[in-house]
Short mmCIF file of C-alpha atoms and ligand atoms in Angstrom, two decimals:
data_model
loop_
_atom_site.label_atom_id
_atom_site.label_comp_id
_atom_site.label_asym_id
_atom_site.label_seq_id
_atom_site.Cartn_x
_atom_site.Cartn_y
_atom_site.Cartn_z
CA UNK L 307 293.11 42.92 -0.12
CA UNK L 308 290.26 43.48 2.01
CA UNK L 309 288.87 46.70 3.46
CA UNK L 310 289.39 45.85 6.94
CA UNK L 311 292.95 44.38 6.60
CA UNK L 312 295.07 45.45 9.50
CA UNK L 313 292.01 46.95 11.25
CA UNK L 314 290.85 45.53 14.96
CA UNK L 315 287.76 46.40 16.37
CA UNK L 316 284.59 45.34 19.47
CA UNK L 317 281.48 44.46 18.91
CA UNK L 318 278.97 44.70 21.47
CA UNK L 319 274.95 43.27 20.96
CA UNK L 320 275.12 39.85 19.40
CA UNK L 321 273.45 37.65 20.91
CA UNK L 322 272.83 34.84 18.43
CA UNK L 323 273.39 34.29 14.37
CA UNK L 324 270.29 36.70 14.09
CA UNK L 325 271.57 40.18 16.09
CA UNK L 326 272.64 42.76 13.38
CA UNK L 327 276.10 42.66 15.61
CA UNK L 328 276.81 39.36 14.08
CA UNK L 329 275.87 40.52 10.61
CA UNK L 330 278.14 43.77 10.76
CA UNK L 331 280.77 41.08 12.31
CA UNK L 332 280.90 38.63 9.36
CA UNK L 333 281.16 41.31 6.71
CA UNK L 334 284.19 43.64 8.57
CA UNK L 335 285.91 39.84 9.18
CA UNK L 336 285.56 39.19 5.71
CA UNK L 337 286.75 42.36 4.79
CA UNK L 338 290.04 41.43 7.33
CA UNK L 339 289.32 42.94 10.32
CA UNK L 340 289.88 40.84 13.86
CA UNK L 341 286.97 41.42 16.20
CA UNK L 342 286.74 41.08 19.81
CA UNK L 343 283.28 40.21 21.19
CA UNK L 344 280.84 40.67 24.30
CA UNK L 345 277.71 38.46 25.43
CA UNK L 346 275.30 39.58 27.76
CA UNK L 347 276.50 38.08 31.38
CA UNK L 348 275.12 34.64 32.29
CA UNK L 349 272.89 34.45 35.37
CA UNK L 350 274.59 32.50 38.20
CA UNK L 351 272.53 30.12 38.48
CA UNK L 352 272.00 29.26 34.98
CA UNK L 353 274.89 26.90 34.80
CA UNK L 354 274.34 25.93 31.48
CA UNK L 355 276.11 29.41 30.46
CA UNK L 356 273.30 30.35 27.52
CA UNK L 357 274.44 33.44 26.91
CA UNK L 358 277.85 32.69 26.76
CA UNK L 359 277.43 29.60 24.54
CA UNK L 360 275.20 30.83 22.13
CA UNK L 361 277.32 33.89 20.88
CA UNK L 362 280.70 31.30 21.40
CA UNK L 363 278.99 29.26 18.92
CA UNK L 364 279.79 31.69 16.26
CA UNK L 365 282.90 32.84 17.66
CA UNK L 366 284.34 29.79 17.68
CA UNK L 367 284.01 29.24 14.35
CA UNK L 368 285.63 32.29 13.11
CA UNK L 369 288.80 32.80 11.93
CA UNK L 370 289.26 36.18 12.72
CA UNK L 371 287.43 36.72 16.03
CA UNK L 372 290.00 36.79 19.22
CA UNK L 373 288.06 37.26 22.17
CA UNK L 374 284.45 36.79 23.85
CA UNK L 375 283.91 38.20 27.48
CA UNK L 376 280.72 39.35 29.03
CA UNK L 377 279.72 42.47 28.97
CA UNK L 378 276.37 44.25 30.84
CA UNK L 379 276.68 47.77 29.61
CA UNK L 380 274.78 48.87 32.78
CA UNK L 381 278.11 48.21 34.87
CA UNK L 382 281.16 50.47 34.94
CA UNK L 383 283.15 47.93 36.27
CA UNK L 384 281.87 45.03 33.48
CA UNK L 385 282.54 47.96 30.84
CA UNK L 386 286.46 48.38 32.48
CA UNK L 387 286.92 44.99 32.35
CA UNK L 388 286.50 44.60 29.03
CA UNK L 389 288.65 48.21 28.49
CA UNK L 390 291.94 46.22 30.03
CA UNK L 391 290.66 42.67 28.45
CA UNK L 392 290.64 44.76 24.84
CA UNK L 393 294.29 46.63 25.49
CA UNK L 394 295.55 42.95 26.48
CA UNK L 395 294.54 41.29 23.24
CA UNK L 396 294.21 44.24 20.83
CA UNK L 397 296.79 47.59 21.64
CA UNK L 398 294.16 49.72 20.45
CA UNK L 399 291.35 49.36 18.34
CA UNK L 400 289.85 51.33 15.46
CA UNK L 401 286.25 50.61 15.17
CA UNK L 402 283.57 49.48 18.22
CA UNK L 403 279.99 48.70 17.22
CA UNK L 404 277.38 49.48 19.70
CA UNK L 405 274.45 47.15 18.83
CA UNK L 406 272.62 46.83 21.70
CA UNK L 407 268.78 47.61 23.36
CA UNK L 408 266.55 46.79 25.97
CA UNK L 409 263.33 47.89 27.47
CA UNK L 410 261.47 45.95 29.67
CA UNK L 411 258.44 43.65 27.95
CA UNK L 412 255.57 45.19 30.01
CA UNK L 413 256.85 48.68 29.64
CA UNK L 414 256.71 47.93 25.47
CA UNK L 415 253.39 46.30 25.66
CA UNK L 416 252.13 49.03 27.43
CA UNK L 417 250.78 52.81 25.59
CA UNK L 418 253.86 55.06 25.40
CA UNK L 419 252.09 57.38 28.50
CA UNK L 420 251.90 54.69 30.60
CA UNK L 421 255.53 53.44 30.83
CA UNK L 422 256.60 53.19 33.87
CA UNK L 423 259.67 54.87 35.90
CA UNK L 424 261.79 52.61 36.27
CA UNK L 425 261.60 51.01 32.82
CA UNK L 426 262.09 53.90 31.24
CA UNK L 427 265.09 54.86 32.89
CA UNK L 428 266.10 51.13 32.81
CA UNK L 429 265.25 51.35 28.97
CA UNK L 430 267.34 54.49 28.62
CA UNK L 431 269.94 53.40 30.28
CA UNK L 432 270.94 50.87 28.22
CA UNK L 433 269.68 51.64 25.06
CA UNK L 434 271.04 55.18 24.96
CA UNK L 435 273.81 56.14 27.82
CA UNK L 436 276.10 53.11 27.06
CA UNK L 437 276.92 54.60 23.93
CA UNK L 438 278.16 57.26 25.89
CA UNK L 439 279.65 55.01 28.68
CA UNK L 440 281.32 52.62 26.36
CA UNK L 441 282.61 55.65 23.95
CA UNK L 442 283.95 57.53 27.14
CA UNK L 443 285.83 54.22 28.65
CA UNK L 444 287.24 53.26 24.84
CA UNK L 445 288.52 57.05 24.36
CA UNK L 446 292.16 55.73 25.45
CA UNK L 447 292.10 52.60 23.21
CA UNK L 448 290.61 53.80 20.35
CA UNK L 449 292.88 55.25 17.43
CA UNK L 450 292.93 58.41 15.90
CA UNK L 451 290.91 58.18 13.28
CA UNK L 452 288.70 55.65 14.36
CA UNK L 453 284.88 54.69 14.19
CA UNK L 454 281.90 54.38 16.11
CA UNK L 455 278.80 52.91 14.69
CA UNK L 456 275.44 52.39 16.72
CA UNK L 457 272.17 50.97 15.49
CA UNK L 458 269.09 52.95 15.73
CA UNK L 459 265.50 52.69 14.14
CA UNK L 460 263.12 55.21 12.60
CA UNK L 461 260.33 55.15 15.76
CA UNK L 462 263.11 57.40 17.50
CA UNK L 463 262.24 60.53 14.40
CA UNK L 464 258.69 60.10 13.88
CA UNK L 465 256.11 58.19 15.91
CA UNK L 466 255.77 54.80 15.19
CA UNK L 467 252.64 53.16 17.37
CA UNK L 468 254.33 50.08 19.02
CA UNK L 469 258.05 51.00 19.57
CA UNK L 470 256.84 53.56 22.33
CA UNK L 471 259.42 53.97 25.01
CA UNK L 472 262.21 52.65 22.93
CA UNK L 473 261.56 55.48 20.07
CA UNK L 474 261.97 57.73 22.93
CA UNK L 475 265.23 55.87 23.35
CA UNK L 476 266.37 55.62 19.65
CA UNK L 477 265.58 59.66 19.75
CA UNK L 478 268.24 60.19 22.73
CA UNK L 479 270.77 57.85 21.29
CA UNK L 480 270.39 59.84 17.87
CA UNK L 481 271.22 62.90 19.40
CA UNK L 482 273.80 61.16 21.48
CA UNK L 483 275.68 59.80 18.31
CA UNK L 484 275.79 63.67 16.85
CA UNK L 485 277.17 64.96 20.18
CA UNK L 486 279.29 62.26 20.50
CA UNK L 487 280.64 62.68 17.51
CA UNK L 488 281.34 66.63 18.16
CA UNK L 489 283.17 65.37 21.28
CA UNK L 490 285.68 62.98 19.54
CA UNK L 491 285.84 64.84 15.63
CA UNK L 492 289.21 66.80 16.64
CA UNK L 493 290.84 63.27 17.31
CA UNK L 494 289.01 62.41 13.92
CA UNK L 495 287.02 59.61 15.64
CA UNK L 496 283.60 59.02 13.54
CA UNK L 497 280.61 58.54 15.31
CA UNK L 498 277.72 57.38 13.18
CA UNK L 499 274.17 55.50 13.39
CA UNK L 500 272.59 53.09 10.68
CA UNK L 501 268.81 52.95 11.00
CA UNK L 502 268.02 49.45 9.88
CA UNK L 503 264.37 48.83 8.50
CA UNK L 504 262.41 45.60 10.53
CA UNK L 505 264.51 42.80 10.66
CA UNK L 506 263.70 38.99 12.62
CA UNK L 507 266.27 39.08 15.41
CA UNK L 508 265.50 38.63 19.70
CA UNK L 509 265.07 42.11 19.98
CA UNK L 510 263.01 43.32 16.77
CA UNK L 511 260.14 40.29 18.16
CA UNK L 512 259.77 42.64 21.35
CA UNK L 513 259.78 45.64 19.10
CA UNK L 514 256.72 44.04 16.89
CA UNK L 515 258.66 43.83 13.86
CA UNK L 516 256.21 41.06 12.28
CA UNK L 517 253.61 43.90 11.83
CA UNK L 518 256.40 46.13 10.44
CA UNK L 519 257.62 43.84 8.00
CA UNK L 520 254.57 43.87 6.04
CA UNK L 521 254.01 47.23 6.01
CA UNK L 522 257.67 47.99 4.87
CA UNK L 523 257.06 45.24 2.25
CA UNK L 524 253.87 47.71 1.05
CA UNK L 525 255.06 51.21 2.02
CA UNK L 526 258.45 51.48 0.82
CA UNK L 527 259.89 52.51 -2.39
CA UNK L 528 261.74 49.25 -3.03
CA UNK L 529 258.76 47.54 -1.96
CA UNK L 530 260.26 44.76 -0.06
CA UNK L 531 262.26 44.47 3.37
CA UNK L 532 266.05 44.54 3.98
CA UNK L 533 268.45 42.05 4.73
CA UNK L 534 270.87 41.85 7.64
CA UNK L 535 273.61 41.86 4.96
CA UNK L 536 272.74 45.23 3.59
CA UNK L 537 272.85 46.40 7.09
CA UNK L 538 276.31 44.73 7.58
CA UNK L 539 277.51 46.16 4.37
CA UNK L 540 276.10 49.65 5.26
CA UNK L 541 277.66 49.72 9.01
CA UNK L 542 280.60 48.45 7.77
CA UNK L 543 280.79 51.46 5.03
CA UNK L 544 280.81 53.29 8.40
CA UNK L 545 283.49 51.74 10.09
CA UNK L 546 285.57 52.19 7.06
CA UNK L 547 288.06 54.74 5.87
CA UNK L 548 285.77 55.07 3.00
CA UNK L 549 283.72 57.18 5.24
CA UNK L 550 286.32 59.30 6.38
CA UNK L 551 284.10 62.43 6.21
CA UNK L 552 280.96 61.13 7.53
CA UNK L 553 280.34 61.80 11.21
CA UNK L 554 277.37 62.30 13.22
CA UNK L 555 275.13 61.36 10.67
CA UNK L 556 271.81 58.91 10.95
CA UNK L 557 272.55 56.49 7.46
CA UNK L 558 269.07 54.56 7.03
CA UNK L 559 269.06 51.14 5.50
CA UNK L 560 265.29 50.90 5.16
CA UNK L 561 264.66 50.32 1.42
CA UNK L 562 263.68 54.03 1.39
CA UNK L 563 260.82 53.72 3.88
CA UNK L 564 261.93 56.66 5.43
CA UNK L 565 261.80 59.46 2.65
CA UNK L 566 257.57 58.41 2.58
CA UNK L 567 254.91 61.45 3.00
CA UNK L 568 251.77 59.09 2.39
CA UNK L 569 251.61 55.29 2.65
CA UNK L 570 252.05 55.19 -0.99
CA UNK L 571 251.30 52.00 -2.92
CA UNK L 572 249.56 50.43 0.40
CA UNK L 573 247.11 53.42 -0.85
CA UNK L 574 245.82 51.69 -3.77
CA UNK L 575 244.73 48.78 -1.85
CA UNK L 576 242.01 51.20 -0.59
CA UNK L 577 240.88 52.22 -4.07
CA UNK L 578 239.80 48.36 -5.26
N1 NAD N 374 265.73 44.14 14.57
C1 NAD N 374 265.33 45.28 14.07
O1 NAD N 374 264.34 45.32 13.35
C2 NAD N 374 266.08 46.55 14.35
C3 NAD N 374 265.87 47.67 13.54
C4 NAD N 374 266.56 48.83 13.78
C5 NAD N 374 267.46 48.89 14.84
N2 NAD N 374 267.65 47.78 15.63
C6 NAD N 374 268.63 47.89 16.71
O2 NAD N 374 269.69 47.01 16.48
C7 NAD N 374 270.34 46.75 17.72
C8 NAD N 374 270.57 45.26 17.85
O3 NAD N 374 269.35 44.58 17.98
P1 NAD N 374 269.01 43.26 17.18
O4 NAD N 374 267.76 43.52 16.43
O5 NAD N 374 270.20 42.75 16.48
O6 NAD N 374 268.58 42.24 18.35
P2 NAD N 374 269.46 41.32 19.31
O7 NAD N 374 268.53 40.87 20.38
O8 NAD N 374 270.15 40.28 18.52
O9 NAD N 374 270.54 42.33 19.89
C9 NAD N 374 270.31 43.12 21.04
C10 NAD N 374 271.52 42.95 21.90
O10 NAD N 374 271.46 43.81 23.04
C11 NAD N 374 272.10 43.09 24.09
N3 NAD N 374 271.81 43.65 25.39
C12 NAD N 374 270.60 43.90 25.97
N4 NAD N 374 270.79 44.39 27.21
C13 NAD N 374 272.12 44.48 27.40
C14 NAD N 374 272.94 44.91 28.48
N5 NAD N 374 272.42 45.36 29.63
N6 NAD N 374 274.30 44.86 28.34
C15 NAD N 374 274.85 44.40 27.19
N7 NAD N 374 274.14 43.98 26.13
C16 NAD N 374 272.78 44.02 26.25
C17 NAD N 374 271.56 41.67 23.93
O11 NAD N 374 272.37 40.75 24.64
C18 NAD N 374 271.66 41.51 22.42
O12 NAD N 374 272.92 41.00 22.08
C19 NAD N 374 269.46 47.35 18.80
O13 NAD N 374 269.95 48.63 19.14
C20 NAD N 374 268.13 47.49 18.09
O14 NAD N 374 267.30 48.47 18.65
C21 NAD N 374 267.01 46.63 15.38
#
């Protein structure tokens, strides 16, 4: 018997064997679930299909996934699409995972007071509104009683030099996640975040996660990093029943790095 047994759900944001998508994948298809999946649309030109073949290289492989279309959660019509392609294959679903971010490089290289207009609305965009696009569009296909995890980080509470604009983004989609899940709590649909400490993956190399990795590794109470399988475990918690009361709520996965009010043991390297 596994938790997920009789349970179908999307997930949107992997893009290769790294993305935390594909970790919170494996464990709720362990667990039984069936998944239906998105990649981020291939460019015309590239007719090699990267995008496409990188995320089918996983899906093809698994038992219990049913479906891969592309998906850029910028587009309505992309995001309908994939409404209709889920009702075809699926009915209805009872858990979506919203995994995805993007700001543009120069606008993350840049100080936080110098991003510019258009990538922080770009950033915005599609880092926090298409949780509220995607929850809005699934609101007919999800079940009663279903769940909505997101992935956030810790640069969106407290300022975190380097994840500039996107903290600014992680900070909307946090709130977005708690009014979300005030909008869909009478049909008792869940709407929850995990904030993930630094982990290798496309994105987290644009977000300077090298630099936070070692840090982590000093600064938190566990003293070392996380895996992506304590973050699948932990969004998959989420997803569950067994989290039938928890809604709205920011769950961090961050070997306690979070609960910090000095830089702790990195301290005593000072004292020597
Ligand atoms: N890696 C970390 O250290 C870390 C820590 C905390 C939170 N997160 C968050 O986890 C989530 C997943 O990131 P990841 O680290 O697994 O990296 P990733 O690069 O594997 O995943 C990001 C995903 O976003 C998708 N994406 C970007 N623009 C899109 C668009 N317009 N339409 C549809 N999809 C789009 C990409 O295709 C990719 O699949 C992000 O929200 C990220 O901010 C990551």
């Amino acid at each position: 018997m596994g938790l997920f047994d009789g349970k179908k759900g999307l997930v949107v944001g992997v893009a290769n064997d790294h993305s935390i998508a594909w970790a919170i994948a494996e464990y709720v298809m362990a667990e039984g679930a069936l998944c239906g999946f998105t990649h981020l649309p291939d460019r015309p030109d590239d007719k090699r299909q990267r995008n496409r073949r990188r995320v089918a290289l996983l899906t093809d492989k698994a038992e219990n996934a049913r479906f891969l279309v592309p998906l850029d959660v910028s587009d309505d019509d992309q995001i309908a699409e994939v409404v209709k392609t889920t009702q075809q294959e699926f009915g209805t679903i009872d858990f979506l995972v919203h995994s995805v971010a993007f700001a543009p490089l120069e606008d993350l290289k840049v100080d936080t007071i110098q991003t510019s207009r258009a990538g922080f609305k770009l950033a915005m965009e599609i880092s926090a509104y298409s949780l509220i696009a995607l929850a809005n569009a699934f609101q007919p296909v999800l079940n009663d009683g279903g769940s909505i995890v997101a992935m956030t980080y810790f640069g969106g509470e407290k300022a975190v030099p380097g994840y500039n604009v996107m903290g600014i983004c992680k900070a909307a989609l946090d709130s977005t996640v708690k009014y979300l899940a005030y909008d869909l709590g009478p049909r008792q649909i869940r709407v929850n975040a995990v904030s993930a400490g630094p982990l290798r993956t496309l994105a987290g190399r644009g977000a300077g996660v090298d630099d936070m990795l070692t840090l982590y590794e000093k600064m938190a109470p566990m003293g070392r990093n996380i895996t992506h399988e304590e973050v699948g475990r932990a969004a998959g918690f989420l997803l569950s029943d067994m989290a039938s009361g928890i809604t709205g709520e920011i769950l961090h996965v961050d070997a306690g790095y979070n609960i910090m009010g000095s830089p702790g043991r990195l301290v005593e390297q000072y004292r020597q």
